[in-house]
Short mmCIF file of C-alpha atoms and ligand atoms in Angstrom, two decimals:
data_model
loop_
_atom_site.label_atom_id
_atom_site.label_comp_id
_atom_site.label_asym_id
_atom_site.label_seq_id
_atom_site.Cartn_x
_atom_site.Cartn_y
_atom_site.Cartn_z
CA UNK E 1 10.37 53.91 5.80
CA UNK E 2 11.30 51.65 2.59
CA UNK E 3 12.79 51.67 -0.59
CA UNK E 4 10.38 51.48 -3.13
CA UNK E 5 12.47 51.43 -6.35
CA UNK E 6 16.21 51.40 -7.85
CA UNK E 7 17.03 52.84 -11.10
CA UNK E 8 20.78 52.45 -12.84
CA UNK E 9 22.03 54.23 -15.70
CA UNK E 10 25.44 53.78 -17.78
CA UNK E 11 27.01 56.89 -19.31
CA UNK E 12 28.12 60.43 -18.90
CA UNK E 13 29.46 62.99 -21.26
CA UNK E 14 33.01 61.28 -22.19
CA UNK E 15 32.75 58.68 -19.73
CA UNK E 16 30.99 55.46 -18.06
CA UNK E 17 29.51 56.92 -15.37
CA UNK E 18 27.67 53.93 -13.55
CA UNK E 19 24.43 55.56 -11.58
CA UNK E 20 22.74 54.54 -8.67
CA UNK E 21 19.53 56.03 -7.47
CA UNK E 22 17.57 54.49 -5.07
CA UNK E 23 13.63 55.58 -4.12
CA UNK E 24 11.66 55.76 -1.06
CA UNK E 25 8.10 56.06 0.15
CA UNK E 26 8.64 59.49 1.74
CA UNK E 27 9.63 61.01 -1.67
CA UNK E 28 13.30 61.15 -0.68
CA UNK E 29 15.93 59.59 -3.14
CA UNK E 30 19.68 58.46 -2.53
CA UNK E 31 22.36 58.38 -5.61
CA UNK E 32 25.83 56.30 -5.50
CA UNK E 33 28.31 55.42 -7.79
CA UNK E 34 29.51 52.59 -9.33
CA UNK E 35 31.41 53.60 -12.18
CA UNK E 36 34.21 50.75 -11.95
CA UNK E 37 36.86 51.96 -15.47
CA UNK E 38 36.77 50.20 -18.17
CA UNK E 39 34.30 47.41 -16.53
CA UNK E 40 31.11 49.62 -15.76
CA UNK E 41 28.83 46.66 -17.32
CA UNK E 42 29.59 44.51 -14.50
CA UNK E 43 28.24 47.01 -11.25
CA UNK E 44 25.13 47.68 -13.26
CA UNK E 45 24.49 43.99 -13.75
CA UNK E 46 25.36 42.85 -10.31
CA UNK E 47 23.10 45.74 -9.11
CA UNK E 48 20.29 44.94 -11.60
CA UNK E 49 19.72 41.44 -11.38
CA UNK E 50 20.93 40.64 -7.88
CA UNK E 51 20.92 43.38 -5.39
CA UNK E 52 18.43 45.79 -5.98
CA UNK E 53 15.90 42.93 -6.41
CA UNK E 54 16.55 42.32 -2.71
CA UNK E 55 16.48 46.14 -1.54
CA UNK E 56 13.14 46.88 -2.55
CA UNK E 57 11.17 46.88 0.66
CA UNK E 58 14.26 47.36 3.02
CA UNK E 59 14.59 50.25 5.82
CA UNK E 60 17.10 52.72 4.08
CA UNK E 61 17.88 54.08 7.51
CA UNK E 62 19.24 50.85 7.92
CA UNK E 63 22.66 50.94 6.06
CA UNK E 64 25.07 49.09 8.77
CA UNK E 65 22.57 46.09 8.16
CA UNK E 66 21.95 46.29 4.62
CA UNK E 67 25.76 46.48 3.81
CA UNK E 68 26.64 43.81 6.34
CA UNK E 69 23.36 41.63 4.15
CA UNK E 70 25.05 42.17 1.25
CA UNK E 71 28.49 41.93 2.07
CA UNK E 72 28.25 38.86 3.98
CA UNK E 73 25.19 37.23 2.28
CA UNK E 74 26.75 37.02 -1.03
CA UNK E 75 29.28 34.23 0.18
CA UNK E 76 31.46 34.84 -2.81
CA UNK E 77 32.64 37.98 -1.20
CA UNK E 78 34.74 40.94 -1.74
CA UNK E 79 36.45 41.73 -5.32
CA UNK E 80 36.06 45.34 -7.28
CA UNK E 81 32.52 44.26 -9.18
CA UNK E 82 30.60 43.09 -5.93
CA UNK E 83 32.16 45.87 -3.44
CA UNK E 84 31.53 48.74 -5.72
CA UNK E 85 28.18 47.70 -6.37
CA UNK E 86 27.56 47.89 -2.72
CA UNK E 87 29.52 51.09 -2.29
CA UNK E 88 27.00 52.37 -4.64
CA UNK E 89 23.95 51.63 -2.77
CA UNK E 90 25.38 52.79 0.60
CA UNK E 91 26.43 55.91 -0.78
CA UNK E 92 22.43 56.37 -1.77
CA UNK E 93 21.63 55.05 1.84
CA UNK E 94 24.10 57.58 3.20
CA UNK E 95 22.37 60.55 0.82
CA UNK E 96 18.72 59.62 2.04
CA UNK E 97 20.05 59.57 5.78
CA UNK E 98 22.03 62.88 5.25
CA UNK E 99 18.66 64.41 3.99
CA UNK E 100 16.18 62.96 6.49
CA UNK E 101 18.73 64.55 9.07
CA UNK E 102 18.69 67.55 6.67
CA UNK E 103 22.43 67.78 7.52
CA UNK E 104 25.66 67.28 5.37
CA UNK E 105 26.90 64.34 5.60
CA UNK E 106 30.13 65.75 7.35
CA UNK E 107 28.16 66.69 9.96
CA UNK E 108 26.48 62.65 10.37
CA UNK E 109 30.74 61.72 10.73
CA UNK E 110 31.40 64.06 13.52
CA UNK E 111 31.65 67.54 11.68
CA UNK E 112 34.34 69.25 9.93
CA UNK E 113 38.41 69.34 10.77
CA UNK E 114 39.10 71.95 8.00
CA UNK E 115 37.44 74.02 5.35
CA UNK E 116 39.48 73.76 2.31
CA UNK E 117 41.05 69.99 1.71
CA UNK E 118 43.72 70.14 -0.21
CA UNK E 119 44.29 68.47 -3.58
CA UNK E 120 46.47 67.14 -6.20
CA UNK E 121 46.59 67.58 -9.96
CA UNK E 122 47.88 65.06 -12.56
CA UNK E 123 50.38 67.29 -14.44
CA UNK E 124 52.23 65.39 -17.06
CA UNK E 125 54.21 66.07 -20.50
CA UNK E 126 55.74 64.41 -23.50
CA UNK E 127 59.09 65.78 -22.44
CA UNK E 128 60.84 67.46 -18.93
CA UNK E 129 60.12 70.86 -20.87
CA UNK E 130 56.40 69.71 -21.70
CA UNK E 131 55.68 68.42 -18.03
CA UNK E 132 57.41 71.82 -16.85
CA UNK E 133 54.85 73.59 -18.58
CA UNK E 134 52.16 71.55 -17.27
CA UNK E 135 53.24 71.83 -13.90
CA UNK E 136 53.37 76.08 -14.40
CA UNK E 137 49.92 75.79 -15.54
CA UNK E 138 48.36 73.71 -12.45
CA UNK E 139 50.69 76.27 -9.72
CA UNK E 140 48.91 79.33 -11.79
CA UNK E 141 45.66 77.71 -11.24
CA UNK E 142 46.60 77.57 -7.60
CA UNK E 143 47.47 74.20 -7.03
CA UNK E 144 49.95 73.70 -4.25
CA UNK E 145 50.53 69.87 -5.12
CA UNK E 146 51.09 68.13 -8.29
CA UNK E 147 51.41 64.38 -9.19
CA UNK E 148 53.96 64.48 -12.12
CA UNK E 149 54.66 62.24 -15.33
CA UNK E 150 56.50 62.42 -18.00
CA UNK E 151 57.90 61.04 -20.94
CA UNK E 152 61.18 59.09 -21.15
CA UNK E 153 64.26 59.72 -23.53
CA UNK E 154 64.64 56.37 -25.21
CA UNK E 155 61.20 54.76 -24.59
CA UNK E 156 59.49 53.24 -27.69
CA UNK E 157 56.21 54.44 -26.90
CA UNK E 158 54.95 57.02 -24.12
CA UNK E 159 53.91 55.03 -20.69
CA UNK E 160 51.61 55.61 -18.15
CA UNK E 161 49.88 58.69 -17.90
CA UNK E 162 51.95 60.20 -20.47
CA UNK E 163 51.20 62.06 -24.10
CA UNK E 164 53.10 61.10 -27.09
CA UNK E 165 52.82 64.84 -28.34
CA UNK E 166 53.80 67.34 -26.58
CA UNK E 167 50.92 69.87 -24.72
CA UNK E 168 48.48 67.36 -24.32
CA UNK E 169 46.55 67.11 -20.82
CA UNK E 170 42.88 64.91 -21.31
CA UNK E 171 42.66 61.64 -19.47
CA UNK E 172 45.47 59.91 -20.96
CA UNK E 173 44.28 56.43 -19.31
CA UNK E 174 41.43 55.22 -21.20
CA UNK E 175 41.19 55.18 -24.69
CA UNK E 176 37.21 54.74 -25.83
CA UNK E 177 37.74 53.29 -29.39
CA UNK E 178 36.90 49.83 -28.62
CA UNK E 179 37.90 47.21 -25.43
CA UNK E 180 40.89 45.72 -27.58
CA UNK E 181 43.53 47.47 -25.51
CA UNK E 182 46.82 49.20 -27.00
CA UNK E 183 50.11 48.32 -26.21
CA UNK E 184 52.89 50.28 -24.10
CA UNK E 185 56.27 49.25 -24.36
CA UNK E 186 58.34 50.03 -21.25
CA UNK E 187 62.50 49.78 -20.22
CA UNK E 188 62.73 49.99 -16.65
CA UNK E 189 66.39 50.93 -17.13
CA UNK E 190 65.65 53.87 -19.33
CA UNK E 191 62.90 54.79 -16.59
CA UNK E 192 65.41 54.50 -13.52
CA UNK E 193 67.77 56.22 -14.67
CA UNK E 194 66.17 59.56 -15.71
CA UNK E 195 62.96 59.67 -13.78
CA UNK E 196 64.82 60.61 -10.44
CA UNK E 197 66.67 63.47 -12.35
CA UNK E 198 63.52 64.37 -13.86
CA UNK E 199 62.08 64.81 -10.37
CA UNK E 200 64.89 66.30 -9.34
CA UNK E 201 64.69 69.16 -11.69
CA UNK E 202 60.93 70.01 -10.71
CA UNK E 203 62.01 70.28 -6.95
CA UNK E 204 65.05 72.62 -8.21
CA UNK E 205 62.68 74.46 -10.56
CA UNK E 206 59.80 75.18 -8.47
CA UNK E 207 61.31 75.16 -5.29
CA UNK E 208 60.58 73.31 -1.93
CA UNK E 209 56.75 74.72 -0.86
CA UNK E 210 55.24 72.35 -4.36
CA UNK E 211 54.00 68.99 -2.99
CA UNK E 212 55.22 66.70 -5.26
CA UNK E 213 53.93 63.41 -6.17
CA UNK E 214 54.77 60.67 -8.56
CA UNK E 215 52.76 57.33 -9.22
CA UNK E 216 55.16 54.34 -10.31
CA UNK E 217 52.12 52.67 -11.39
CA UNK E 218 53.18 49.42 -10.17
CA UNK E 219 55.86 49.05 -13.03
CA UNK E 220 58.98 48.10 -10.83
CA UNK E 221 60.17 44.97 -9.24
CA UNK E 222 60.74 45.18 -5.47
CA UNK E 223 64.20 45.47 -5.39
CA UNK E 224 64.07 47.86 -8.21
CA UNK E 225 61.37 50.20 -6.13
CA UNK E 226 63.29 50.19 -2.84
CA UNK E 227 66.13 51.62 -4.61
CA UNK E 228 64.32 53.84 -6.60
CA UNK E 229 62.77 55.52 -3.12
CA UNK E 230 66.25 55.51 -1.93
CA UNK E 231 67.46 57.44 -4.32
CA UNK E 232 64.61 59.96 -4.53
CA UNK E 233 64.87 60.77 -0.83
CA UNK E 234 66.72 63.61 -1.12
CA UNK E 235 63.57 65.14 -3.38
CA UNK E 236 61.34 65.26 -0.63
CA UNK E 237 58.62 63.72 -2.75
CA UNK E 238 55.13 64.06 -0.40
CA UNK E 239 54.55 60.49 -1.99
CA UNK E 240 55.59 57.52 -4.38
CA UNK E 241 52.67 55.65 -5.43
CA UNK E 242 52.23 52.03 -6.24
CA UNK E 243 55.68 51.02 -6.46
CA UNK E 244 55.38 47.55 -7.30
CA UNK E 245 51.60 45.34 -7.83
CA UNK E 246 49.74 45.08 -4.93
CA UNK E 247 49.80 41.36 -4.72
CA UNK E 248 53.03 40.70 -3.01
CA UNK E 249 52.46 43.06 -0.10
CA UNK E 250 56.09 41.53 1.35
CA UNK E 251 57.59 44.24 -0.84
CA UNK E 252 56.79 47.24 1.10
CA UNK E 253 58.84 46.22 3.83
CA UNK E 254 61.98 46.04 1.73
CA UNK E 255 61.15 49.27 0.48
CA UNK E 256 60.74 50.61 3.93
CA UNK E 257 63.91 48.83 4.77
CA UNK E 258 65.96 51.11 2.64
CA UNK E 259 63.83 54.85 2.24
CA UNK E 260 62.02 56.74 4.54
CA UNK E 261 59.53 58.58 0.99
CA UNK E 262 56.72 58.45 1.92
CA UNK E 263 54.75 55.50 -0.24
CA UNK E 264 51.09 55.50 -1.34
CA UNK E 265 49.06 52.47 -2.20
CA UNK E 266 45.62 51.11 -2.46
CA UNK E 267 43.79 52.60 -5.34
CA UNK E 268 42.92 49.02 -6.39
CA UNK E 269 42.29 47.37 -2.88
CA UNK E 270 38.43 46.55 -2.28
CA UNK E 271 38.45 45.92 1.35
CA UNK E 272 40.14 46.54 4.90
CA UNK E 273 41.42 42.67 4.65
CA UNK E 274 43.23 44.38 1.43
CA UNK E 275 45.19 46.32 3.81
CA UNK E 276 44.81 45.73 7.67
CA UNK E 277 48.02 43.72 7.87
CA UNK E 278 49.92 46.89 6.05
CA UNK E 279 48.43 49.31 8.49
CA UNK E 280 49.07 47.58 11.24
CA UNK E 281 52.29 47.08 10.66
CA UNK E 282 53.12 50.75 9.34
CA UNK E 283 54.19 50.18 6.08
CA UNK E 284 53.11 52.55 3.91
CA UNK E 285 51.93 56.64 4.45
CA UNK E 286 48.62 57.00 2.31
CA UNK E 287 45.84 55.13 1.64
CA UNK E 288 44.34 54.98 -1.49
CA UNK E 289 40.91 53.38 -1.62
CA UNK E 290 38.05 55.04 -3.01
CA UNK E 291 34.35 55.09 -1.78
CA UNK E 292 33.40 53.52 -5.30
CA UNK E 293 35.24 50.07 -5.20
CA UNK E 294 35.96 49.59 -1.71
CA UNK E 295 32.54 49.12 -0.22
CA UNK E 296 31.58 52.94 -0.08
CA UNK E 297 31.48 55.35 2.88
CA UNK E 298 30.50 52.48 5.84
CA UNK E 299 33.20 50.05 4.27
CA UNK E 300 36.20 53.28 3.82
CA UNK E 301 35.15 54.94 7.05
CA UNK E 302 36.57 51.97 8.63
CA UNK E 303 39.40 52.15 6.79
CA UNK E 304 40.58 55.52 7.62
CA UNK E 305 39.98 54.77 11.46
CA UNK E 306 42.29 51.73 11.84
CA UNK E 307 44.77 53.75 9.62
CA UNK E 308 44.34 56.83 11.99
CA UNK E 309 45.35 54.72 14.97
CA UNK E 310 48.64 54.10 13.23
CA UNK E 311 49.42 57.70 11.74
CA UNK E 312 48.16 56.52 8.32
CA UNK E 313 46.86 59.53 5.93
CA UNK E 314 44.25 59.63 3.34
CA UNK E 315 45.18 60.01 0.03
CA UNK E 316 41.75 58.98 -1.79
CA UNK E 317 41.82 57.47 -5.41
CA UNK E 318 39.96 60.48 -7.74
CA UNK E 319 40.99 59.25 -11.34
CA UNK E 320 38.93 60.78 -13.96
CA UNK E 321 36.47 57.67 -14.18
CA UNK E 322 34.71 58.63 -10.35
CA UNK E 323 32.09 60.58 -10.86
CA UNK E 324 30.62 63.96 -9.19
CA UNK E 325 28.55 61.43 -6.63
CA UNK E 326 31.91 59.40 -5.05
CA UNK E 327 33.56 62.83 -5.59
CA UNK E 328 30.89 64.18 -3.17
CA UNK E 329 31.16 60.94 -1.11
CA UNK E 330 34.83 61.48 -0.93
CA UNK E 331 34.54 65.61 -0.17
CA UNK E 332 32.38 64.77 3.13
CA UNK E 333 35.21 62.39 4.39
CA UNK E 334 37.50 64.74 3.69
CA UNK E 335 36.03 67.49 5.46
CA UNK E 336 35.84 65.09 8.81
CA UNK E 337 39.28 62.91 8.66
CA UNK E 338 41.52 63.43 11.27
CA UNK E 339 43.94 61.38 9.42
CA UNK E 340 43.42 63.62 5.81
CA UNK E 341 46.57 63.65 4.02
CA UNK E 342 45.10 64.82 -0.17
CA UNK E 343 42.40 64.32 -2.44
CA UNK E 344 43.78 63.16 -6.14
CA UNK E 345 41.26 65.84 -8.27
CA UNK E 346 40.81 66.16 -11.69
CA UNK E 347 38.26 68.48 -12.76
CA UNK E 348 35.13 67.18 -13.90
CA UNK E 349 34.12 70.18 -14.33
CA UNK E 350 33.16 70.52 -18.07
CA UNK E 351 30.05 72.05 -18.70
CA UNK E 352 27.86 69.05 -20.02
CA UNK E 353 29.57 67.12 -16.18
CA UNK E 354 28.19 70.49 -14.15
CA UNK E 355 24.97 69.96 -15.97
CA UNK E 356 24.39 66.31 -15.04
CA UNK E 357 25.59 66.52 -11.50
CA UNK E 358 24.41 69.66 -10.35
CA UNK E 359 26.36 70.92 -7.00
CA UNK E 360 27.53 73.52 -4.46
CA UNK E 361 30.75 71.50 -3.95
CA UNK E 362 33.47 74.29 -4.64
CA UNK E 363 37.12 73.76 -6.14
CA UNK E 364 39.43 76.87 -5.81
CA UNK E 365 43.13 77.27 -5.27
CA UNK E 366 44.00 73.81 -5.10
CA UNK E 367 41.67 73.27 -2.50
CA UNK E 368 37.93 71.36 -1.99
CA UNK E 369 34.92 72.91 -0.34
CA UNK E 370 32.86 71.06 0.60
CA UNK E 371 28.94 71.72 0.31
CA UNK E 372 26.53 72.38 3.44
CA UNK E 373 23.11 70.88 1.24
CA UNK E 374 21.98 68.19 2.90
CA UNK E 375 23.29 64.69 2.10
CA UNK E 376 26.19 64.14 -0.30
CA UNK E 377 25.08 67.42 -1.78
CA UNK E 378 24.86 66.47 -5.86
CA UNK E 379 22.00 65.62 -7.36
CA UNK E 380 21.48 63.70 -10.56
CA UNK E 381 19.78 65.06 -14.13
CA UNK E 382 18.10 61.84 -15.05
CA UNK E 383 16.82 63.44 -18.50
CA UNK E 384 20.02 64.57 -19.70
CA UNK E 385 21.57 61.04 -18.40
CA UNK E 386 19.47 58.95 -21.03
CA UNK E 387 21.00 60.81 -24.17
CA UNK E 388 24.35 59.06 -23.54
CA UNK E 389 25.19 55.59 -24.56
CA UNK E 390 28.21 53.72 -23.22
CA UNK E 391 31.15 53.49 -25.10
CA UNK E 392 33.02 50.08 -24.17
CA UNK E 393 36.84 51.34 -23.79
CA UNK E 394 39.94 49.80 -22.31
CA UNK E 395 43.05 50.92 -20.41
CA UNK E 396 46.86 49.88 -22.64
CA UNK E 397 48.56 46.87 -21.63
CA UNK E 398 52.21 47.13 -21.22
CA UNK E 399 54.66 44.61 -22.76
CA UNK E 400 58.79 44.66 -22.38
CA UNK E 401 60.76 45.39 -25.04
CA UNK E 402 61.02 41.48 -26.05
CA UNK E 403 57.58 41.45 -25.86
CA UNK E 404 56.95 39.85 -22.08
CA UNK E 405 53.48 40.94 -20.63
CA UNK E 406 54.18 43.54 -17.86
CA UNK E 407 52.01 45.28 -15.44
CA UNK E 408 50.01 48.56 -16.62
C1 GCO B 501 45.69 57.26 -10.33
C2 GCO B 501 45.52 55.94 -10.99
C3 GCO B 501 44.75 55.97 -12.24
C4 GCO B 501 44.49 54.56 -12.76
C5 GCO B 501 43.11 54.51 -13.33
C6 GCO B 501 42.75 53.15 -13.84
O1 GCO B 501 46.63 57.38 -9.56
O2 GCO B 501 44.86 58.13 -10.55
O3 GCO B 501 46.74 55.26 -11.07
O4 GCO B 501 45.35 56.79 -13.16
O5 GCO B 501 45.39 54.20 -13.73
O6 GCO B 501 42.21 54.91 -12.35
O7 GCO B 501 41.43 53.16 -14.32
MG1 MG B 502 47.68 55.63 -9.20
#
């Protein structure tokens, strides 16, 4: 068997999707993702001009070997453009196995340990009132977890994930006028000092069944963030994400040191070396990679089996910018882990996304079923794919009040 041809394509309805499908001689195809947010250029480039060139006339059953060519054949290894380019193409090379076998890919993994997985929605609001009504709307809806936001008292402009009018809900992140980014101002004292009473009041509202999850989105300093966990403890948040950046990993043990909340982290590590030192030593709940930048399902499979060994749950990235195919990618592991903790799920679903990515996958009270069609289960409208352009776009960069660059 061989792979004849590769085809990418950039855009979606309201977003970047980056497109992988791959071709074989028996007719069968593969699709992956490699929508990377506010960067989708790069993928397609690194797939175009240096990857696929090389995949035409390989075995697709062959995926262990063709990610360990890549991987290890580009020298300059690792990084979010180069692994989700190769996440792509093994998610196709997963696809075209899953339909040779004519088998879900849960089944390839070892078949399912639960039929619904459950998942979290991004409520947020302006205000505590706003975010309260968010947060009513998601539980009505069905959700039984619920990351939540919200805009501070004090704050010259709203920060992460948060409107600046009230009753707002799109994707807050990425703003598609143009890749000169705009600017957030944050106070971390204005922040520490009502965000745990904000969180506070949700438990007390809503009562102590709601999984409740907040994402610091790496805004604090370490000292800041271990006291900040300490303080929350008594919440019984189900997680506090990114705490601090990823780069000094020190920090976690500090944290650690002085809360037992349960922390998050890894949406924006590429590889097990991002994290294999953290697992080992137990410092941190939920991992956060996703199937798109961290080397797809081969590369994330061995992820969540050295964190199962040391009671490490999953907790997959599922921002707005993955599409239905890492989605899909995501749903099969899900289905399998032993070690699932949550799926972070906004829905796609608009009718223009359905369209494009046709599925069985299923999303109903708060939970994910999976689909039995064979492979990742999606397939790809090609046609409709070509009438959208990309639209460069950029995420805010975040400056302290005097005007110091800070981390977004
Ligand atoms: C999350 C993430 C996102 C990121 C986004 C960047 O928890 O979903 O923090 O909101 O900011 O994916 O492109
Ligand atoms: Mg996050």
């Amino acid at each position: 068997m061989k792979i004849t041809d590769a085809k990418i394509f950039v855009g979606g309805p309201g977003k970047n999707y980056v497109t992988l499908k791959i071709m074989t001689d028996q007719g069968i195809y593969g699709l992956g993702d490699a929508t990377l947010n506010n960067r989708e250029t790069l993928p397609a480039i690194y797939l175009q001009d240096y990857l696929i060139p090389n995949l035409i006339g390989m075995d697709p059953r062959n995926s262990e070997d063709i990610w360990q060519f890549f991987y290890r054949g580009a020298y300059f290894r690792r990084g979010p453009i180069a692994m989700a380019a190769f996440g792509a193409i093994d998610m196709a090379l997963w696809d075209i196995k899953g339909k040779l076998a004519n088998m879900p890919l849960y089944q390839l993994f070892g078949g399912k340990s639960r039929e619904g997985a459950l998942t979290y929605a991004h409520a947020t609001g302006a205000d505590l009132p706003d975010l309260i009504d968010s947060v009513t709307r998601y539980i009505a809806q069905g959700y039984k977890a619920v990351r939540v936001q919200c805009g501070i008292p004090g704050m010259p402009t709203a920060s992460y994930a948060v409107p600046d009018q009230k009753g707002l809900t799109d994707d807050l992140i990425t703003d598609f006028s143009g890749i000169r980014p705009k600017t957030e101002v944050w106070n971390t004292d204005l922040y520490t000092r009502f965000m745990p009473q904000a969180l506070a009041e949700i438990r007390d509202r809503f009562g102590p069944e709601l999984k409740i999850l907040h994402d610091v989105h790496h805004r604090l300093t370490p000292r800041e963030a271990a006291q900040f966990a300490k303080e929350v403890e008594p919440i019984g948040l189900y997680w506090l994400e990114d705490p601090t950046p990823a780069e000094d990993q020190n920090v976690l043990r500090l944290i650690r040191k002085h809360s037992t909340t349960p922390i998050a982290v890894g949406e924006v590590f590429n590889s097990i070396w991002d994290c294999n030192r953290l697992i080992e030593e137990e410092l941190f709940d939920f991992i956060r990679v996703a199937v798109t930048y961290a080397g797809g399902i081969t590369h994330v499979k061995r992820i969540v089996d050295l964190a199962g060994l040391h009671n490490i749950r999953t907790g997959f990235h599922g921002a707005p910018s993955h599409s239905p195919i890492s989605m899909a990618a995501q749903a099969h592991l899900n289905a399998w882990a032993p070690n699932f903790g949550i799926q972070e799920y906004l829905v796609l679903g608009t009718q223009e996304c359905d369209e494009m990515f046709p599925s069985e996958h299923r999303h109903e009270d708060g939970l994910f079923f999976v689909s039995d069609a064979p492979g990742l289960g999606v397939d790809f409208n090609e046609e409709m794919a070509k009438r959208y352009d990309y639209a460069p776009g950029s995420h805010p960069v975040v400056r302290l009040e005097d005007g110091t660059l800070w981390n977004y």
